[in-house]
mmCIF file of C-alpha atoms in Angstrom:
data_model
loop_
_atom_site.group_PDB
_atom_site.id
_atom_site.type_symbol
_atom_site.label_atom_id
_atom_site.label_comp_id
_atom_site.label_asym_id
_atom_site.label_seq_id
_atom_site.Cartn_x
_atom_site.Cartn_y
_atom_site.Cartn_z
ATOM 1 C CA MET A 5 10.987 -65.319 18.927
ATOM 2 C CA THR A 6 13.674 -67.511 17.411
ATOM 3 C CA THR A 7 16.525 -66.750 15.055
ATOM 4 C CA ALA A 8 19.058 -68.618 13.019
ATOM 5 C CA SER A 9 22.199 -69.591 14.882
ATOM 6 C CA ALA A 10 24.237 -67.557 12.441
ATOM 7 C CA SER A 11 22.736 -64.388 13.858
ATOM 8 C CA LEU A 12 24.456 -65.099 17.156
ATOM 9 C CA GLN A 13 27.887 -64.499 15.700
ATOM 10 C CA PRO A 14 29.384 -61.071 16.516
ATOM 11 C CA GLN A 15 28.298 -58.548 13.918
ATOM 12 C CA GLY A 16 30.605 -55.785 12.673
ATOM 13 C CA VAL A 17 32.591 -53.532 14.964
ATOM 14 C CA LEU A 18 29.736 -52.367 17.201
ATOM 15 C CA LEU A 19 27.610 -55.305 18.338
ATOM 16 C CA ARG A 20 29.142 -57.877 20.618
ATOM 17 C CA HIS A 21 26.736 -60.820 20.438
ATOM 18 C CA SER A 22 24.039 -60.601 17.771
ATOM 19 C CA ARG A 23 22.622 -58.328 15.130
ATOM 20 C CA TRP A 24 19.238 -58.855 16.799
ATOM 21 C CA ASP A 25 20.440 -56.645 19.651
ATOM 22 C CA ALA A 26 20.191 -53.737 17.216
ATOM 23 C CA LEU A 27 16.418 -54.190 17.448
ATOM 24 C CA LEU A 28 16.509 -53.744 21.220
ATOM 25 C CA ILE A 29 18.724 -50.676 20.879
ATOM 26 C CA ALA A 30 16.318 -49.173 18.334
ATOM 27 C CA LEU A 31 13.342 -49.910 20.603
ATOM 28 C CA ALA A 32 15.073 -48.192 23.514
ATOM 29 C CA LEU A 33 15.445 -45.099 21.313
ATOM 30 C CA LEU A 34 11.797 -45.441 20.269
ATOM 31 C CA HIS A 35 10.845 -45.617 23.947
ATOM 32 C CA GLY A 36 12.524 -42.242 24.459
ATOM 33 C CA VAL A 37 10.763 -40.729 21.442
ATOM 34 C CA LEU A 38 7.416 -42.021 22.667
ATOM 35 C CA LEU A 39 7.923 -40.379 26.066
ATOM 36 C CA PHE A 40 8.335 -37.027 24.286
ATOM 37 C CA ILE A 41 5.377 -37.532 21.950
ATOM 38 C CA VAL A 42 2.929 -39.058 24.470
ATOM 39 C CA PRO A 43 4.119 -37.992 27.957
ATOM 40 C CA SER A 44 1.363 -39.747 29.908
ATOM 41 C CA ALA A 45 1.257 -41.854 33.071
ATOM 42 C CA PRO A 46 0.328 -45.096 31.237
ATOM 43 C CA VAL A 47 3.212 -44.676 28.781
ATOM 44 C CA ILE A 48 5.628 -44.012 31.639
ATOM 45 C CA ALA A 49 4.348 -46.976 33.692
ATOM 46 C CA LEU A 50 4.296 -49.476 30.839
ATOM 47 C CA GLY A 51 7.662 -48.253 29.590
ATOM 48 C CA VAL A 52 9.353 -48.743 32.968
ATOM 49 C CA TRP A 53 7.890 -52.241 33.282
ATOM 50 C CA TRP A 54 8.417 -53.417 29.704
ATOM 51 C CA ASN A 55 11.889 -51.970 29.169
ATOM 52 C CA SER A 56 13.180 -53.146 32.563
ATOM 53 C CA ASN A 57 12.172 -56.729 31.817
ATOM 54 C CA THR A 58 13.366 -56.814 28.223
ATOM 55 C CA ILE A 59 16.025 -54.383 27.003
ATOM 56 C CA ALA A 60 17.544 -53.449 30.377
ATOM 57 C CA HIS A 61 17.408 -57.047 31.575
ATOM 58 C CA TYR A 62 19.187 -58.524 28.582
ATOM 59 C CA PHE A 63 21.692 -55.672 28.585
ATOM 60 C CA ILE A 64 22.733 -56.816 32.071
ATOM 61 C CA HIS A 65 23.505 -60.361 30.963
ATOM 62 C CA THR A 66 24.798 -59.792 27.449
ATOM 63 C CA PRO A 67 25.955 -56.164 27.005
ATOM 64 C CA PHE A 68 25.136 -55.192 23.454
ATOM 65 C CA PHE A 69 28.294 -53.362 22.373
ATOM 66 C CA ARG A 70 31.907 -54.390 21.988
ATOM 67 C CA SER A 71 33.028 -50.994 23.325
ATOM 68 C CA ARG A 72 32.928 -50.472 27.098
ATOM 69 C CA ARG A 73 32.295 -46.769 26.500
ATOM 70 C CA LEU A 74 29.273 -47.490 24.324
ATOM 71 C CA ASN A 75 27.932 -49.891 26.958
ATOM 72 C CA ALA A 76 28.419 -47.235 29.641
ATOM 73 C CA GLY A 77 26.686 -44.670 27.436
ATOM 74 C CA PHE A 78 23.753 -47.000 26.762
ATOM 75 C CA GLY A 79 23.488 -47.645 30.505
ATOM 76 C CA LEU A 80 23.170 -43.886 31.025
ATOM 77 C CA CYS A 81 20.418 -43.738 28.385
ATOM 78 C CA LEU A 82 18.491 -46.528 30.110
ATOM 79 C CA SER A 83 18.943 -44.825 33.483
ATOM 80 C CA ALA A 84 17.446 -41.631 32.053
ATOM 81 C CA LEU A 85 14.559 -43.464 30.345
ATOM 82 C CA LEU A 86 13.615 -45.578 33.336
ATOM 83 C CA GLY A 87 14.579 -43.330 36.243
ATOM 84 C CA ILE A 88 16.501 -46.309 37.626
ATOM 85 C CA PRO A 89 20.310 -46.197 37.806
ATOM 86 C CA GLN A 90 21.327 -49.210 35.781
ATOM 87 C CA THR A 91 24.347 -49.963 37.973
ATOM 88 C CA VAL A 92 21.946 -50.549 40.880
ATOM 89 C CA TRP A 93 19.640 -52.638 38.679
ATOM 90 C CA ARG A 94 22.576 -54.710 37.410
ATOM 91 C CA ASP A 95 24.195 -55.360 40.803
ATOM 92 C CA ARG A 96 20.887 -56.223 42.432
ATOM 93 C CA HIS A 97 19.878 -58.539 39.611
ATOM 94 C CA LEU A 98 23.201 -60.386 39.463
ATOM 95 C CA ALA A 99 23.046 -60.871 43.236
ATOM 96 C CA HIS A 100 19.588 -62.400 42.717
ATOM 97 C CA HIS A 101 21.014 -64.891 40.205
ATOM 98 C CA ALA A 102 23.858 -65.755 42.579
ATOM 99 C CA GLY A 103 21.452 -66.229 45.466
ATOM 100 C CA LEU A 104 23.277 -63.577 47.495
ATOM 101 C CA PRO A 105 21.974 -60.589 49.449
ATOM 102 C CA TRP A 106 22.387 -57.290 47.648
ATOM 103 C CA SER A 107 23.936 -54.216 49.198
ATOM 104 C CA PRO A 108 24.575 -50.948 47.302
ATOM 105 C CA ARG A 109 28.149 -49.998 46.520
ATOM 106 C CA LEU A 110 29.423 -46.674 45.280
ATOM 107 C CA SER A 111 31.122 -46.469 41.891
ATOM 108 C CA THR A 112 31.888 -43.888 39.217
ATOM 109 C CA GLY A 113 29.173 -45.315 36.984
ATOM 110 C CA LEU A 114 26.584 -45.198 39.760
ATOM 111 C CA VAL A 115 27.431 -41.586 40.589
ATOM 112 C CA ALA A 116 27.062 -40.579 36.932
ATOM 113 C CA GLU A 117 23.721 -42.377 36.594
ATOM 114 C CA LEU A 118 22.357 -40.944 39.846
ATOM 115 C CA ALA A 119 23.421 -37.456 38.820
ATOM 116 C CA LEU A 120 21.647 -37.819 35.460
ATOM 117 C CA VAL A 121 18.402 -39.126 36.993
ATOM 118 C CA LEU A 122 18.400 -36.419 39.674
ATOM 119 C CA ALA A 123 19.116 -33.733 37.069
ATOM 120 C CA ILE A 124 16.100 -34.849 34.996
ATOM 121 C CA TRP A 125 13.854 -34.988 38.060
ATOM 122 C CA THR A 126 15.059 -31.568 39.248
ATOM 123 C CA TYR A 127 14.363 -30.081 35.815
ATOM 124 C CA LEU A 128 10.869 -31.596 35.694
ATOM 125 C CA GLY A 129 10.086 -30.627 39.290
ATOM 126 C CA ALA A 130 11.251 -27.031 38.827
ATOM 127 C CA LEU A 131 9.875 -26.211 35.387
ATOM 128 C CA HIS A 132 7.047 -28.726 34.941
ATOM 129 C CA SER A 133 6.006 -29.384 38.525
ATOM 130 C CA ARG A 134 2.383 -30.246 37.729
ATOM 131 C CA PHE A 135 3.405 -32.822 35.133
ATOM 132 C CA PHE A 136 6.085 -34.200 37.476
ATOM 133 C CA LEU A 137 3.711 -34.599 40.444
ATOM 134 C CA THR A 138 0.512 -35.705 38.682
ATOM 135 C CA VAL A 139 1.809 -37.634 35.667
ATOM 136 C CA TYR A 140 5.454 -38.666 35.913
ATOM 137 C CA LEU A 141 5.651 -39.766 39.559
ATOM 138 C CA PRO A 142 2.344 -41.734 39.501
ATOM 139 C CA GLY A 143 3.372 -43.437 36.232
ATOM 140 C CA TYR A 144 6.835 -44.153 37.606
ATOM 141 C CA ALA A 145 5.370 -45.627 40.820
ATOM 142 C CA VAL A 146 2.959 -47.866 38.902
ATOM 143 C CA GLY A 147 5.821 -49.011 36.650
ATOM 144 C CA LEU A 148 7.885 -49.989 39.695
ATOM 145 C CA CYS A 149 4.886 -51.833 41.156
ATOM 146 C CA LEU A 150 4.472 -53.758 37.901
ATOM 147 C CA CYS A 151 8.179 -54.647 38.012
ATOM 148 C CA CYS A 152 7.829 -55.893 41.602
ATOM 149 C CA LEU A 153 4.722 -57.913 40.689
ATOM 150 C CA HIS A 154 6.525 -59.329 37.663
ATOM 151 C CA GLY A 155 9.609 -60.297 39.650
ATOM 152 C CA TYR A 156 7.628 -61.805 42.511
ATOM 153 C CA TYR A 157 5.514 -64.091 40.349
ATOM 154 C CA GLU A 158 8.482 -65.204 38.258
ATOM 155 C CA HIS A 159 9.712 -66.943 41.415
ATOM 156 C CA ALA A 160 6.619 -67.544 43.548
ATOM 157 C CA ARG A 161 6.691 -71.238 44.521
ATOM 158 C CA GLY A 162 9.970 -71.588 42.618
ATOM 159 C CA THR A 163 11.167 -70.227 39.302
ATOM 160 C CA ILE A 164 8.408 -70.530 36.677
ATOM 161 C CA SER A 165 8.308 -70.153 32.893
ATOM 162 C CA HIS A 166 5.590 -69.030 30.498
ATOM 163 C CA HIS A 167 5.858 -70.319 26.921
ATOM 164 C CA GLY A 168 3.053 -68.320 25.318
ATOM 165 C CA ARG A 169 3.986 -67.184 21.805
ATOM 166 C CA LEU A 170 2.480 -63.698 21.908
ATOM 167 C CA TYR A 171 4.061 -62.752 25.230
ATOM 168 C CA ASN A 172 7.469 -64.067 24.195
ATOM 169 C CA LEU A 173 7.227 -62.182 20.918
ATOM 170 C CA LEU A 174 6.433 -58.884 22.645
ATOM 171 C CA PHE A 175 8.858 -59.456 25.540
ATOM 172 C CA PHE A 176 11.654 -61.123 23.554
ATOM 173 C CA ASN A 177 11.507 -64.553 25.214
ATOM 174 C CA ASP A 178 11.320 -63.197 28.755
ATOM 175 C CA GLY A 179 8.823 -65.969 29.512
ATOM 176 C CA TYR A 180 11.562 -68.624 29.319
ATOM 177 C CA HIS A 181 12.556 -67.814 32.873
ATOM 178 C CA VAL A 182 13.543 -71.254 34.154
ATOM 179 C CA GLU A 183 15.696 -71.666 31.073
ATOM 180 C CA HIS A 184 17.228 -68.237 31.692
ATOM 181 C CA HIS A 185 18.107 -69.119 35.282
ATOM 182 C CA VAL A 186 19.763 -72.365 34.250
ATOM 183 C CA ALA A 187 22.078 -70.463 31.882
ATOM 184 C CA PRO A 188 21.871 -66.697 32.558
ATOM 185 C CA GLY A 189 24.483 -65.903 29.914
ATOM 186 C CA THR A 190 22.442 -67.475 27.115
ATOM 187 C CA HIS A 191 21.478 -64.901 24.509
ATOM 188 C CA TRP A 192 17.743 -64.134 24.477
ATOM 189 C CA THR A 193 17.336 -65.455 20.937
ATOM 190 C CA ARG A 194 18.464 -68.910 22.041
ATOM 191 C CA LEU A 195 16.210 -69.390 25.046
ATOM 192 C CA PRO A 196 13.372 -71.192 23.163
ATOM 193 C CA ALA A 197 15.892 -73.838 22.069
ATOM 194 C CA ARG A 198 16.770 -74.568 25.703
ATOM 195 C CA ILE A 199 13.296 -75.584 26.937
ATOM 196 C CA ILE A 200 13.525 -77.831 29.988
ATOM 197 C CA ALA A 201 10.957 -80.615 29.761
ATOM 198 C CA ASP A 202 10.023 -80.825 33.439
ATOM 199 C CA ALA A 203 10.328 -77.101 34.219
ATOM 200 C CA PRO A 204 7.361 -75.530 36.053
ATOM 201 C CA ILE A 205 5.274 -73.466 33.642
ATOM 202 C CA SER A 206 2.255 -71.211 33.966
ATOM 203 C CA ARG A 207 -0.332 -70.382 31.347
ATOM 204 C CA TRP A 208 -0.041 -66.741 32.454
ATOM 205 C CA PRO A 209 2.799 -64.232 31.982
ATOM 206 C CA ALA A 210 4.423 -63.293 35.288
ATOM 207 C CA VAL A 211 2.568 -60.000 35.750
ATOM 208 C CA LEU A 212 -0.794 -61.811 35.367
ATOM 209 C CA ARG A 213 0.170 -64.910 37.314
ATOM 210 C CA TRP A 214 -1.971 -63.921 40.275
ATOM 211 C CA LEU A 215 -4.810 -65.270 38.123
ATOM 212 C CA ASP A 216 -3.457 -68.739 38.924
ATOM 213 C CA ALA A 217 -5.320 -68.321 42.224
ATOM 214 C CA PHE A 218 -8.433 -69.053 40.147
ATOM 215 C CA SER A 219 -6.838 -71.855 38.123
ATOM 216 C CA LEU A 220 -7.955 -75.474 38.048
ATOM 217 C CA GLU A 221 -4.989 -76.426 40.228
ATOM 218 C CA SER A 222 -5.988 -73.876 42.859
ATOM 219 C CA GLN A 223 -9.532 -75.218 42.791
ATOM 220 C CA GLU A 224 -8.102 -78.695 43.351
ATOM 221 C CA ARG A 225 -6.354 -77.404 46.458
ATOM 222 C CA TRP A 226 -9.671 -76.062 47.748
ATOM 223 C CA VAL A 227 -11.181 -79.519 47.227
ATOM 224 C CA LEU A 228 -8.482 -81.080 49.406
ATOM 225 C CA ARG A 229 -9.774 -78.998 52.325
ATOM 226 C CA SER A 230 -13.386 -80.205 52.090
ATOM 227 C CA LYS A 231 -14.687 -83.765 52.484
ATOM 228 C CA LEU A 232 -18.083 -82.577 51.250
ATOM 229 C CA LEU A 233 -16.598 -81.308 47.960
ATOM 230 C CA GLN A 234 -14.629 -84.520 47.566
ATOM 231 C CA ARG A 235 -17.762 -86.662 47.947
ATOM 232 C CA PHE A 236 -19.655 -84.454 45.471
ATOM 233 C CA LEU A 237 -16.885 -84.668 42.850
ATOM 234 C CA LEU A 238 -16.474 -88.422 43.265
ATOM 235 C CA HIS A 239 -20.200 -89.005 42.862
ATOM 236 C CA ARG A 240 -20.587 -86.829 39.756
ATOM 237 C CA HIS A 241 -17.483 -88.277 38.061
ATOM 238 C CA GLU A 242 -18.433 -91.850 38.893
ATOM 239 C CA GLN A 243 -21.879 -91.398 37.356
ATOM 240 C CA ALA A 244 -20.350 -89.942 34.186
ATOM 241 C CA PHE A 245 -17.805 -92.757 33.848
ATOM 242 C CA ARG A 246 -20.527 -95.374 34.404
ATOM 243 C CA ARG A 247 -22.388 -93.949 31.413
ATOM 244 C CA LEU A 248 -19.353 -94.070 29.103
ATOM 245 C CA LEU A 249 -17.407 -97.173 30.107
ATOM 246 C CA PRO A 250 -19.897 -99.612 28.462
ATOM 247 C CA TYR A 251 -18.817 -98.108 25.111
ATOM 248 C CA VAL A 252 -15.111 -98.680 25.792
ATOM 249 C CA PRO A 253 -13.530 -101.847 24.325
ATOM 250 C CA ASP A 254 -12.155 -104.499 26.657
ATOM 251 C CA THR A 255 -9.594 -102.768 28.822
ATOM 252 C CA CYS A 256 -6.599 -104.227 30.603
ATOM 253 C CA ARG A 257 -4.362 -101.188 30.946
ATOM 254 C CA VAL A 258 -5.420 -97.574 31.518
ATOM 255 C CA ALA A 259 -3.218 -94.473 31.328
ATOM 256 C CA VAL A 260 -4.312 -91.482 33.389
ATOM 257 C CA VAL A 261 -2.620 -88.238 32.378
ATOM 258 C CA GLY A 262 -2.258 -85.955 35.395
ATOM 259 C CA GLY A 263 -2.827 -87.669 38.725
ATOM 260 C CA GLY A 264 -4.282 -84.496 40.168
ATOM 261 C CA LEU A 265 -4.092 -83.095 43.673
ATOM 262 C CA PHE A 266 -7.408 -84.813 44.369
ATOM 263 C CA PRO A 267 -7.181 -87.965 42.181
ATOM 264 C CA ARG A 268 -10.901 -88.536 41.647
ATOM 265 C CA THR A 269 -10.400 -90.273 38.290
ATOM 266 C CA LEU A 270 -8.099 -92.816 39.928
ATOM 267 C CA LEU A 271 -10.521 -93.392 42.795
ATOM 268 C CA VAL A 272 -13.429 -93.856 40.375
ATOM 269 C CA LEU A 273 -11.492 -96.241 38.109
ATOM 270 C CA ARG A 274 -10.410 -98.330 41.087
ATOM 271 C CA ARG A 275 -14.079 -98.742 41.981
ATOM 272 C CA LEU A 276 -15.415 -99.368 38.473
ATOM 273 C CA LEU A 277 -12.447 -101.271 36.960
ATOM 274 C CA PRO A 278 -10.798 -102.991 39.918
ATOM 275 C CA ASP A 279 -8.790 -105.466 37.820
ATOM 276 C CA VAL A 280 -7.138 -103.141 35.316
ATOM 277 C CA GLU A 281 -3.556 -101.915 35.517
ATOM 278 C CA ILE A 282 -3.385 -98.133 35.939
ATOM 279 C CA VAL A 283 -0.449 -95.975 34.854
ATOM 280 C CA VAL A 284 -0.393 -92.328 35.938
ATOM 281 C CA ILE A 285 1.653 -89.856 33.864
ATOM 282 C CA ASP A 286 2.236 -86.526 35.572
ATOM 283 C CA ARG A 287 4.894 -83.834 35.269
ATOM 284 C CA SER A 288 4.438 -82.984 38.959
ATOM 285 C CA ALA A 289 6.153 -85.250 41.476
ATOM 286 C CA GLU A 290 4.149 -83.488 44.197
ATOM 287 C CA ASN A 291 0.851 -84.481 42.572
ATOM 288 C CA LEU A 292 1.988 -88.078 42.223
ATOM 289 C CA GLU A 293 2.801 -88.212 45.938
ATOM 290 C CA THR A 294 -0.605 -86.737 46.753
ATOM 291 C CA ALA A 295 -2.262 -89.440 44.658
ATOM 292 C CA ARG A 296 -0.327 -92.103 46.578
ATOM 293 C CA ARG A 297 -1.716 -90.783 49.844
ATOM 294 C CA PHE A 298 -5.161 -91.685 48.525
ATOM 295 C CA LEU A 299 -4.347 -94.949 46.702
ATOM 296 C CA GLY A 300 -1.051 -96.222 48.084
ATOM 297 C CA GLU A 301 0.779 -98.425 45.575
ATOM 298 C CA GLU A 302 -2.306 -99.332 43.533
ATOM 299 C CA PHE A 303 -0.961 -97.655 40.401
ATOM 300 C CA ARG A 304 2.299 -97.233 38.519
ATOM 301 C CA SER A 305 3.581 -93.681 38.155
ATOM 302 C CA VAL A 306 5.566 -92.055 35.369
ATOM 303 C CA HIS A 307 7.069 -88.672 36.248
ATOM 304 C CA ALA A 308 7.089 -87.039 32.806
ATOM 305 C CA CYS A 309 5.215 -84.765 30.450
ATOM 306 C CA TYR A 310 2.631 -86.519 28.321
ATOM 307 C CA GLU A 311 3.792 -87.950 25.017
ATOM 308 C CA PRO A 312 1.776 -90.380 22.847
ATOM 309 C CA ALA A 313 4.613 -92.924 23.070
ATOM 310 C CA LEU A 314 4.075 -93.210 26.842
ATOM 311 C CA VAL A 315 0.562 -94.637 26.339
ATOM 312 C CA ALA A 316 1.282 -96.784 23.261
ATOM 313 C CA ASN A 317 0.679 -100.060 25.154
ATOM 314 C CA CYS A 318 -2.548 -98.941 26.836
ATOM 315 C CA ASP A 319 -6.155 -99.657 25.891
ATOM 316 C CA LEU A 320 -7.653 -96.485 27.351
ATOM 317 C CA THR A 321 -6.241 -93.026 28.086
ATOM 318 C CA ILE A 322 -7.860 -90.442 30.366
ATOM 319 C CA ILE A 323 -7.057 -86.779 29.634
ATOM 320 C CA PRO A 324 -7.750 -84.121 32.338
ATOM 321 C CA LEU A 325 -9.416 -80.749 31.899
ATOM 322 C CA ALA A 326 -6.130 -79.089 32.898
ATOM 323 C CA PHE A 327 -4.208 -80.862 30.129
ATOM 324 C CA VAL A 328 -1.433 -78.679 28.683
ATOM 325 C CA GLY A 329 -0.939 -79.688 25.066
ATOM 326 C CA ASP A 330 -2.685 -80.169 21.744
ATOM 327 C CA ARG A 331 -6.123 -81.391 22.819
ATOM 328 C CA GLN A 332 -7.443 -81.246 19.244
ATOM 329 C CA ALA A 333 -4.706 -83.627 18.087
ATOM 330 C CA ILE A 334 -5.891 -86.163 20.661
ATOM 331 C CA TYR A 335 -9.455 -85.847 19.400
ATOM 332 C CA SER A 336 -8.322 -86.221 15.791
ATOM 333 C CA HIS A 337 -5.774 -88.986 16.363
ATOM 334 C CA PRO A 338 -6.508 -90.912 19.578
ATOM 335 C CA PRO A 339 -3.239 -92.351 20.953
ATOM 336 C CA THR A 340 -4.993 -95.504 22.236
ATOM 337 C CA PRO A 341 -8.029 -97.512 21.060
ATOM 338 C CA ALA A 342 -10.203 -95.353 23.330
ATOM 339 C CA VAL A 343 -9.663 -91.960 24.953
ATOM 340 C CA ILE A 344 -11.878 -90.289 27.548
ATOM 341 C CA ILE A 345 -11.294 -86.539 27.700
ATOM 342 C CA HIS A 346 -12.455 -84.153 30.409
ATOM 343 C CA ASP A 347 -13.595 -80.986 28.675
ATOM 344 C CA TRP A 348 -15.720 -77.895 29.145
ATOM 345 C CA LEU A 349 -19.483 -78.214 28.946
ATOM 346 C CA TRP A 350 -19.702 -76.473 25.559
ATOM 347 C CA ARG A 351 -17.100 -78.744 23.877
ATOM 348 C CA ARG A 352 -18.985 -81.875 22.940
ATOM 349 C CA ARG A 353 -17.006 -84.446 20.959
ATOM 350 C CA GLY A 354 -17.715 -88.086 20.082
ATOM 351 C CA ARG A 355 -19.892 -89.912 22.616
ATOM 352 C CA SER A 356 -20.351 -87.476 25.445
ATOM 353 C CA THR A 357 -21.937 -87.113 28.853
ATOM 354 C CA ILE A 358 -22.225 -84.225 31.275
ATOM 355 C CA ILE A 359 -20.375 -84.505 34.578
ATOM 356 C CA SER A 360 -22.013 -81.482 36.190
ATOM 357 C CA LEU A 361 -23.719 -78.319 34.984
ATOM 358 C CA LEU A 362 -22.415 -76.622 38.115
ATOM 359 C CA LEU A 363 -18.816 -77.542 37.236
ATOM 360 C CA LEU A 364 -19.347 -76.736 33.521
ATOM 361 C CA LYS A 365 -17.712 -80.080 32.712
ATOM 362 C CA ARG A 366 -18.383 -83.081 30.504
ATOM 363 C CA LEU A 367 -16.649 -86.311 29.498
ATOM 364 C CA ASN A 368 -16.029 -87.044 25.822
ATOM 365 C CA LEU A 369 -15.217 -90.528 24.513
ATOM 366 C CA VAL A 370 -13.435 -90.900 21.190
ATOM 367 C CA ARG A 371 -12.237 -94.127 19.571
ATOM 368 C CA ARG A 372 -9.905 -95.019 16.744
#
C-alpha cells in the first residue's frame, strides 16, 4: 500500500502523522465489534496475530494521536482487544530494535492495562467459564504462537523482507521489515519507497516462511551434502546444454544470473565453452563465495540484483529457475542476443529441452 506524500502531513487536531492512521483506528474498532459478533477461537487467534503485527505495531513507532491522553486510551483499547498490555509490548519491542535485553518495569500505564485485562478475564472466567476455557484461551494461545512464529521468521538468518503485494495490502506494509529496521520511525505508508536493493527477501510472508525449508535454495543446500546428487545434476544439465548450445550464436561473453550454492551452470559452461568470459551476477555474496570454492577465479562476479543493463555487453545470458523478477519480460524482450532460461517442465518456450523429468525442469532458449 502506498499513498501520496501529502497524506503524511499532520491532519487536523487529532491525528499526529497521517490521515491514513484513521483507517487503522477504525479497523481496531471493527476488530472489537467482530469479537462480539463472532466470538470464536479462529477470530480471537487471527485477531491477536494480525492486530499485533499491524495496528499495535505501528502504534508503538508512530503513535496515532496528537493527545497523550488519546494515545493512552487507545493503548488501553488495544490491551483489552489483544489481552496483551501494550506497555509490555511496546517496551519489549523497542528493546528488540535497540538490540538490548528486555526486562519488565512497573508504571502507571502498565498497572492500568494489567488491571483492565485481568478484569476482562475475571469476568469471562466467572460468568462465561466454558467460553473462556474452551474458546477464548485456546484462541488466545494460538494467536500468541502465531505472533512468536511471525517474529522468529522475520529475523531467522538475519532480518528478512517480503514484498508481496497482497500481504502488504492486508498487513499494511508489514512485509517491508528490513526497511522498517533501517528506519523504525518511518511511517508505514512510506516503507515501499524505502526498498533496499540488496536486502534479503523471501517469497513467503513471515508466518509462512518455514516453507522456505522446501525452497529451491534449501534444495541446493541438500545438494552440497551429496557428491552423488552433484554428479547427477551436472550430468543432466550438461546434456541439456549440449543440445541447445549449437543454436546459440557465436559467444564470447556469458552472463550467469545467480551463481547458486552449487554452481552447476558455471561448471558445465567451463567444460563446454572453455574460452568464453563468464560474468556471474548474484545478490548473495555468500553464494558468490561458494561458487569460487568450486571455480576459483575463473569468472568475474558482480554483487548486485539483476538488471538488463548489467548484461548489455554479453552474447548469452543464463537465467536460473529461482530467478526473482519478471521472467515473462525476459522471454518477450531478451536482454542479449540469446538467453537460456531454466524453467519448470510445463513451461516450454522457444527452442526447449528437458533437463530431467525427475527434477521437473527444462531449458528454454530464446533469441532476439
